[in-house]
Amino acid sequence: TQRYAELKRDRQAEAEADPLWPMAIRCFKYWQAMTGHTRCAWTVERFEMVRPYLKSSQYGVPKVLRAIAGAKHDPWRKPRKNGSTYVHDGWDVIFSKPGTFEEFCNKAPKGWKCPPLND
């Protein structure tokens, strides 16, 4: 288990050293504000989900923010047996695969403008 702890620390340090780490945190805070998932914690796993989209010349920060806006504007909804509704606007849903990510980009409201990201 000590080796596992060391690997986890190494993975954390490597992620934090990535130049995209601060921007990913800003995107995460934007997602929290948009979706109301304020109790969700920022993790290395969440960074690893969004990193390929931030790094990509095809997507980048504006499309990441657009996908988040699309998830807020028009999330998938699923009724539960208890009568409540599960809203599919989670970080893991948005960044699960390129097709899903692009679908959320397409769901952003008309006239959506990329907001400035402040700390």
Coordinates of N, CA, C and O in Angstrom, one line a residue:
T1 N 0.8 -1.2 0.0 CA 0.0 0.0 0.0 C 0.9 1.3 0.0 O 0.4 2.3 -0.4
Q2 N 2.1 1.1 0.5 CA 3.0 2.3 0.5 C 3.3 2.7 -1.0 O 3.3 3.9 -1.3
R3 N 3.5 1.7 -1.8 CA 3.8 1.9 -3.2 C 2.6 2.6 -3.9 O 2.8 3.5 -4.7
Y4 N 1.4 2.2 -3.6 CA 0.2 2.8 -4.1 C 0.1 4.3 -3.7 O -0.2 5.1 -4.5
A5 N 0.4 4.6 -2.5 CA 0.4 5.9 -2.0 C 1.4 6.8 -2.7 O 1.2 7.9 -3.0
E6 N 2.6 6.2 -2.9 CA 3.7 6.9 -3.7 C 3.2 7.2 -5.1 O 3.4 8.3 -5.6
L7 N 2.6 6.2 -5.7 CA 2.2 6.5 -7.1 C 1.1 7.5 -7.2 O 1.1 8.3 -8.1
K8 N 0.2 7.5 -6.2 CA -0.9 8.5 -6.1 C -0.3 9.9 -5.9 O -0.7 10.9 -6.6
R9 N 0.7 10.0 -5.1 CA 1.4 11.3 -4.9 C 2.1 11.8 -6.1 O 2.0 13.0 -6.5
D10 N 2.8 10.8 -6.8 CA 3.4 11.2 -8.1 C 2.5 11.7 -9.1 O 2.7 12.6 -9.8
R11 N 1.3 11.0 -9.2 CA 0.3 11.4 -10.2 C -0.3 12.8 -9.9 O -0.5 13.6 -10.8
Q12 N -0.5 13.0 -8.6 CA -0.9 14.4 -8.2 C 0.1 15.4 -8.5 O -0.3 16.5 -9.1
A13 N 1.3 15.2 -8.2 CA 2.4 16.2 -8.5 C 2.6 16.4 -10.0 O 2.7 17.5 -10.4
E14 N 2.5 15.3 -10.8 CA 2.6 15.5 -12.2 C 1.4 16.3 -12.8 O 1.6 17.2 -13.6
A15 N 0.2 16.0 -12.3 CA -0.9 16.8 -12.7 C -0.8 18.3 -12.4 O -1.1 19.2 -13.2
E16 N -0.4 18.6 -11.1 CA -0.3 19.9 -10.7 C 0.8 20.7 -11.4 O 0.7 21.9 -11.5
A17 N 1.8 20.0 -11.9 CA 2.9 20.6 -12.7 C 2.5 20.9 -14.1 O 3.1 21.7 -14.8
D18 N 1.4 20.3 -14.6 CA 0.9 20.5 -16.0 C 0.5 22.0 -16.1 O -0.3 22.5 -15.3
P19 N 0.9 22.6 -17.2 CA 0.5 24.0 -17.4 C -1.0 24.2 -17.6 O -1.5 25.3 -17.4
L20 N -1.8 23.2 -17.9 CA -3.2 23.3 -18.0 C -4.0 23.1 -16.7 O -5.2 23.4 -16.7
W21 N -3.3 22.8 -15.7 CA -3.9 22.6 -14.3 C -4.7 23.8 -13.9 O -5.9 23.7 -13.5
P22 N -4.1 25.0 -13.9 CA -4.9 26.2 -13.4 C -6.1 26.5 -14.2 O -7.2 26.8 -13.7
M23 N -6.0 26.3 -15.6 CA -7.2 26.6 -16.4 C -8.2 25.5 -16.2 O -9.4 25.8 -16.2
A24 N -7.8 24.3 -16.0 CA -8.8 23.2 -15.7 C -9.6 23.5 -14.4 O -10.8 23.3 -14.3
I25 N -8.9 24.0 -13.4 CA -9.6 24.4 -12.2 C -10.6 25.5 -12.4 O -11.7 25.5 -11.9
R26 N -10.2 26.5 -13.2 CA -11.2 27.6 -13.6 C -12.4 27.0 -14.3 O -13.5 27.4 -14.0
C27 N -12.2 26.1 -15.2 CA -13.3 25.5 -15.9 C -14.2 24.7 -14.9 O -15.4 24.7 -15.0
F28 N -13.5 24.0 -14.0 CA -14.3 23.2 -13.0 C -15.1 24.2 -12.1 O -16.3 23.9 -11.8
K29 N -14.6 25.3 -11.7 CA -15.4 26.3 -10.9 C -16.5 26.8 -11.7 O -17.6 27.1 -11.2
Y30 N -16.3 27.0 -13.0 CA -17.4 27.5 -13.9 C -18.5 26.4 -14.0 O -19.7 26.7 -13.9
W31 N -18.1 25.1 -14.1 CA -19.1 24.0 -14.1 C -19.8 24.0 -12.8 O -21.1 23.8 -12.8
Q32 N -19.1 24.2 -11.7 CA -19.8 24.2 -10.4 C -20.9 25.3 -10.3 O -22.0 25.1 -9.9
A33 N -20.5 26.5 -10.8 CA -21.4 27.6 -10.7 C -22.6 27.4 -11.6 O -23.7 27.7 -11.3
M34 N -22.3 26.8 -12.8 CA -23.4 26.6 -13.8 C -24.4 25.5 -13.4 O -25.6 25.7 -13.6
T35 N -23.9 24.5 -12.8 CA -24.7 23.3 -12.5 C -25.2 23.2 -11.1 O -26.1 22.4 -10.8
G36 N -24.6 24.0 -10.2 CA -24.9 23.9 -8.8 C -24.3 22.8 -8.0 O -24.6 22.5 -6.9
H37 N -23.3 22.1 -8.7 CA -22.6 21.0 -8.0 C -21.5 21.5 -7.2 O -20.3 21.2 -7.4
T38 N -21.8 22.4 -6.2 CA -20.8 23.1 -5.5 C -20.1 22.2 -4.4 O -19.0 22.6 -4.0
R39 N -20.6 21.1 -4.1 CA -20.0 20.2 -3.1 C -19.0 19.2 -3.7 O -18.3 18.5 -3.0
C40 N -19.0 19.2 -5.1 CA -18.0 18.3 -5.8 C -16.6 18.8 -5.6 O -16.4 20.0 -5.6
A41 N -15.7 17.9 -5.4 CA -14.3 18.2 -5.2 C -13.5 18.1 -6.5 O -13.7 17.2 -7.3
W42 N -12.5 19.0 -6.6 CA -11.6 18.9 -7.7 C -10.6 17.8 -7.5 O -10.0 17.7 -6.4
T43 N -10.4 16.9 -8.4 CA -9.5 15.8 -8.3 C -8.6 15.6 -9.5 O -8.9 16.2 -10.6
V44 N -7.6 14.8 -9.3 CA -6.7 14.5 -10.5 C -7.5 13.7 -11.5 O -7.3 14.0 -12.7
E45 N -8.4 12.9 -11.1 CA -9.2 12.1 -12.1 C -10.0 13.1 -13.0 O -10.1 12.9 -14.2
R46 N -10.6 14.1 -12.3 CA -11.4 15.1 -13.1 C -10.4 15.9 -14.1 O -10.8 16.2 -15.2
F47 N -9.2 16.2 -13.6 CA -8.3 16.9 -14.5 C -8.0 16.0 -15.7 O -7.9 16.5 -16.8
E48 N -7.7 14.7 -15.4 CA -7.4 13.8 -16.5 C -8.6 13.6 -17.5 O -8.3 13.4 -18.7
M49 N -9.8 13.9 -17.1 CA -10.9 13.8 -18.0 C -11.0 15.0 -18.9 O -11.2 14.9 -20.1
V50 N -10.7 16.2 -18.4 CA -10.8 17.4 -19.2 C -9.5 17.8 -20.0 O -9.6 18.4 -21.0
R51 N -8.4 17.3 -19.5 CA -7.1 17.6 -20.1 C -7.1 17.4 -21.6 O -6.6 18.3 -22.3
P52 N -7.5 16.3 -22.2 CA -7.4 16.1 -23.6 C -8.2 17.2 -24.4 O -7.8 17.6 -25.5
Y53 N -9.3 17.6 -23.8 CA -10.1 18.6 -24.5 C -9.5 20.0 -24.4 O -9.6 20.8 -25.3
L54 N -8.9 20.3 -23.3 CA -8.2 21.6 -23.1 C -7.0 21.7 -24.0 O -6.7 22.7 -24.6
K55 N -6.3 20.5 -24.1 CA -5.0 20.5 -24.9 C -5.3 20.5 -26.4 O -4.4 20.9 -27.2
S56 N -6.4 20.0 -26.8 CA -6.7 19.8 -28.2 C -6.8 21.1 -29.0 O -7.5 22.0 -28.6
S57 N -6.2 21.2 -30.2 CA -6.4 22.3 -31.0 C -7.8 22.3 -31.6 O -8.3 23.4 -32.0
Q58 N -8.5 21.2 -31.6 CA -9.8 21.1 -32.2 C -10.8 21.6 -31.2 O -11.9 22.1 -31.6
Y59 N -10.6 21.5 -29.9 CA -11.5 22.0 -28.9 C -11.0 23.2 -28.1 O -11.4 24.3 -28.4
G60 N -10.2 23.0 -27.1 CA -9.7 24.1 -26.3 C -10.7 24.7 -25.3 O -11.8 24.2 -25.1
V61 N -10.3 25.7 -24.6 CA -11.0 26.3 -23.5 C -12.4 26.7 -23.9 O -13.4 26.4 -23.3
P62 N -12.6 27.5 -25.0 CA -13.9 27.9 -25.4 C -14.9 26.8 -25.6 O -16.1 26.9 -25.2
K63 N -14.5 25.7 -26.2 CA -15.4 24.6 -26.4 C -15.7 23.9 -25.1 O -16.8 23.4 -24.9
V64 N -14.7 23.8 -24.2 CA -14.9 23.2 -22.9 C -16.0 24.0 -22.2 O -17.0 23.4 -21.6
L65 N -15.9 25.3 -22.2 CA -16.9 26.1 -21.5 C -18.3 26.0 -22.2 O -19.3 26.1 -21.6
R66 N -18.2 25.9 -23.6 CA -19.5 25.8 -24.3 C -20.2 24.5 -24.0 O -21.4 24.4 -23.8
A67 N -19.4 23.4 -23.8 CA -20.0 22.1 -23.4 C -20.7 22.2 -22.0 O -21.7 21.7 -21.8
I68 N -20.0 22.9 -21.1 CA -20.6 23.1 -19.8 C -21.8 23.9 -19.9 O -22.8 23.5 -19.2
A69 N -21.8 24.9 -20.7 CA -23.1 25.7 -20.9 C -24.2 24.9 -21.5 O -25.4 25.0 -21.1
G70 N -23.8 24.0 -22.4 CA -24.8 23.1 -23.0 C -25.4 22.1 -22.0 O -26.6 21.8 -22.0
A71 N -24.5 21.6 -21.1 CA -25.0 20.7 -20.1 C -26.0 21.4 -19.1 O -26.9 20.8 -18.6
K72 N -25.7 22.7 -18.8 CA -26.6 23.5 -18.0 C -27.9 23.7 -18.7 O -29.0 23.6 -18.1
H73 N -27.8 24.1 -20.0 CA -29.0 24.5 -20.7 C -29.9 23.4 -21.1 O -31.2 23.5 -21.0
D74 N -29.4 22.2 -21.4 CA -30.2 21.1 -21.9 C -29.6 19.8 -21.5 O -29.1 19.0 -22.4
P75 N -29.6 19.5 -20.2 CA -29.0 18.2 -19.8 C -30.0 17.0 -20.1 O -31.2 17.2 -20.3
W76 N -29.4 15.8 -20.2 CA -30.3 14.7 -20.3 C -30.9 14.5 -19.0 O -30.3 14.6 -18.0
R77 N -32.2 14.1 -19.0 CA -32.9 13.8 -17.7 C -33.5 12.4 -17.8 O -33.9 12.0 -18.8
K78 N -33.4 11.8 -16.6 CA -33.9 10.4 -16.5 C -34.8 10.3 -15.2 O -34.4 10.6 -14.1
P79 N -36.1 9.9 -15.4 CA -36.9 9.7 -14.2 C -36.5 8.5 -13.4 O -36.1 7.5 -13.9
R80 N -36.5 8.7 -12.1 CA -36.2 7.6 -11.2 C -37.5 7.0 -10.7 O -38.6 7.6 -10.8
K81 N -37.4 5.8 -10.3 CA -38.6 5.1 -9.8 C -39.2 5.7 -8.6 O -40.4 5.5 -8.3
N82 N -38.5 6.5 -7.8 CA -39.1 7.2 -6.7 C -39.7 8.5 -7.0 O -40.2 9.2 -6.2
G83 N -39.8 8.8 -8.3 CA -40.5 10.0 -8.8 C -39.6 11.2 -9.0 O -40.0 12.2 -9.6
S84 N -38.3 11.2 -8.5 CA -37.4 12.3 -8.7 C -36.8 12.1 -10.1 O -37.0 11.1 -10.8
T85 N -36.0 13.1 -10.5 CA -35.3 13.1 -11.8 C -33.8 13.2 -11.6 O -33.3 14.0 -10.9
Y86 N -33.1 12.3 -12.4 CA -31.7 12.4 -12.4 C -31.3 13.3 -13.6 O -31.7 13.0 -14.7
V87 N -30.5 14.3 -13.3 CA -30.0 15.2 -14.3 C -28.6 14.9 -14.7 O -27.7 14.9 -13.9
H88 N -28.4 14.6 -16.0 CA -27.1 14.2 -16.5 C -26.3 15.4 -16.9 O -26.1 15.7 -18.1
D89 N -25.7 16.1 -15.9 CA -24.9 17.3 -16.2 C -23.6 17.2 -15.4 O -22.9 18.2 -15.2
G90 N -23.2 16.0 -15.1 CA -22.0 15.8 -14.3 C -20.7 15.9 -15.2 O -20.7 15.8 -16.4
W91 N -19.7 16.3 -14.5 CA -18.3 16.5 -15.1 C -18.0 15.2 -15.9 O -17.5 15.2 -17.0
D92 N -18.2 14.1 -15.2 CA -17.8 12.8 -15.9 C -18.7 12.5 -17.1 O -18.2 11.8 -18.0
V93 N -19.9 13.0 -17.1 CA -20.8 12.8 -18.3 C -20.3 13.7 -19.5 O -20.1 13.2 -20.6
I94 N -20.1 14.9 -19.2 CA -19.7 15.9 -20.2 C -18.4 15.5 -20.9 O -18.2 15.5 -22.1
F95 N -17.4 15.0 -20.1 CA -16.1 14.7 -20.6 C -15.8 13.2 -20.8 O -14.7 12.8 -20.9
S96 N -16.9 12.4 -20.9 CA -16.7 11.0 -21.0 C -16.1 10.5 -22.3 O -15.3 9.6 -22.4
K97 N -16.6 11.1 -23.4 CA -16.0 10.8 -24.7 C -16.3 11.9 -25.7 O -17.2 12.7 -25.5
P98 N -15.6 12.0 -26.8 CA -15.8 13.1 -27.7 C -17.2 13.3 -28.3 O -17.6 14.4 -28.4
G99 N -17.9 12.2 -28.6 CA -19.2 12.4 -29.1 C -20.2 13.0 -28.1 O -21.0 13.9 -28.5
T100 N -20.1 12.6 -26.9 CA -20.9 13.2 -25.8 C -20.5 14.7 -25.6 O -21.4 15.6 -25.5
F101 N -19.2 15.0 -25.6 CA -18.7 16.3 -25.4 C -19.2 17.2 -26.6 O -19.8 18.3 -26.3
E102 N -19.2 16.7 -27.8 CA -19.6 17.5 -28.9 C -21.1 17.8 -28.9 O -21.6 18.8 -29.2
E103 N -21.9 16.8 -28.4 CA -23.3 16.9 -28.2 C -23.6 18.0 -27.2 O -24.5 18.8 -27.5
F104 N -22.9 18.1 -26.1 CA -23.1 19.1 -25.2 C -22.8 20.5 -25.7 O -23.4 21.5 -25.5
C105 N -21.7 20.5 -26.5 CA -21.4 21.8 -27.2 C -22.5 22.3 -28.1 O -22.9 23.5 -28.1
N106 N -23.2 21.3 -28.8 CA -24.3 21.7 -29.7 C -25.5 22.1 -28.9 O -26.4 22.7 -29.4
K107 N -25.6 21.8 -27.6 CA -26.8 22.1 -26.8 C -26.7 23.5 -26.2 O -27.6 23.9 -25.5
A108 N -25.5 24.1 -26.3 CA -25.4 25.5 -25.7 C -26.5 26.4 -26.3 O -26.8 26.3 -27.4
P109 N -27.0 27.3 -25.5 CA -28.0 28.2 -26.0 C -27.5 29.1 -27.1 O -26.4 29.4 -27.2
K110 N -28.5 29.4 -28.0 CA -28.1 30.3 -29.1 C -27.6 31.6 -28.6 O -28.1 32.1 -27.6
G111 N -26.6 32.2 -29.2 CA -26.1 33.4 -28.8 C -25.1 33.3 -27.6 O -24.7 34.3 -27.1
W112 N -24.8 32.1 -27.2 CA -23.9 31.9 -26.1 C -22.5 32.5 -26.4 O -22.0 32.4 -27.5
K113 N -22.0 33.3 -25.4 CA -20.7 33.9 -25.5 C -19.7 33.3 -24.5 O -20.1 33.1 -23.3
C114 N -18.5 33.0 -24.9 CA -17.5 32.5 -24.0 C -17.2 33.5 -22.9 O -16.8 34.6 -23.2
P115 N -17.5 33.1 -21.6 CA -17.2 34.1 -20.5 C -15.7 34.2 -20.2 O -15.0 33.2 -20.4
P116 N -15.3 35.3 -19.6 CA -13.9 35.3 -19.1 C -13.8 34.5 -17.9 O -14.8 34.4 -17.1
L117 N -12.7 33.8 -17.7 CA -12.5 33.0 -16.5 C -11.7 33.7 -15.5 O -10.5 34.0 -15.7
N118 N -12.3 34.0 -14.4 CA -11.5 34.7 -13.3 C -11.3 33.7 -12.2 O -12.0 32.8 -12.0
D119 N -10.3 34.0 -11.4 CA -9.9 33.1 -10.2 C -10.9 33.3 -9.1 O -11.6 34.1 -8.9

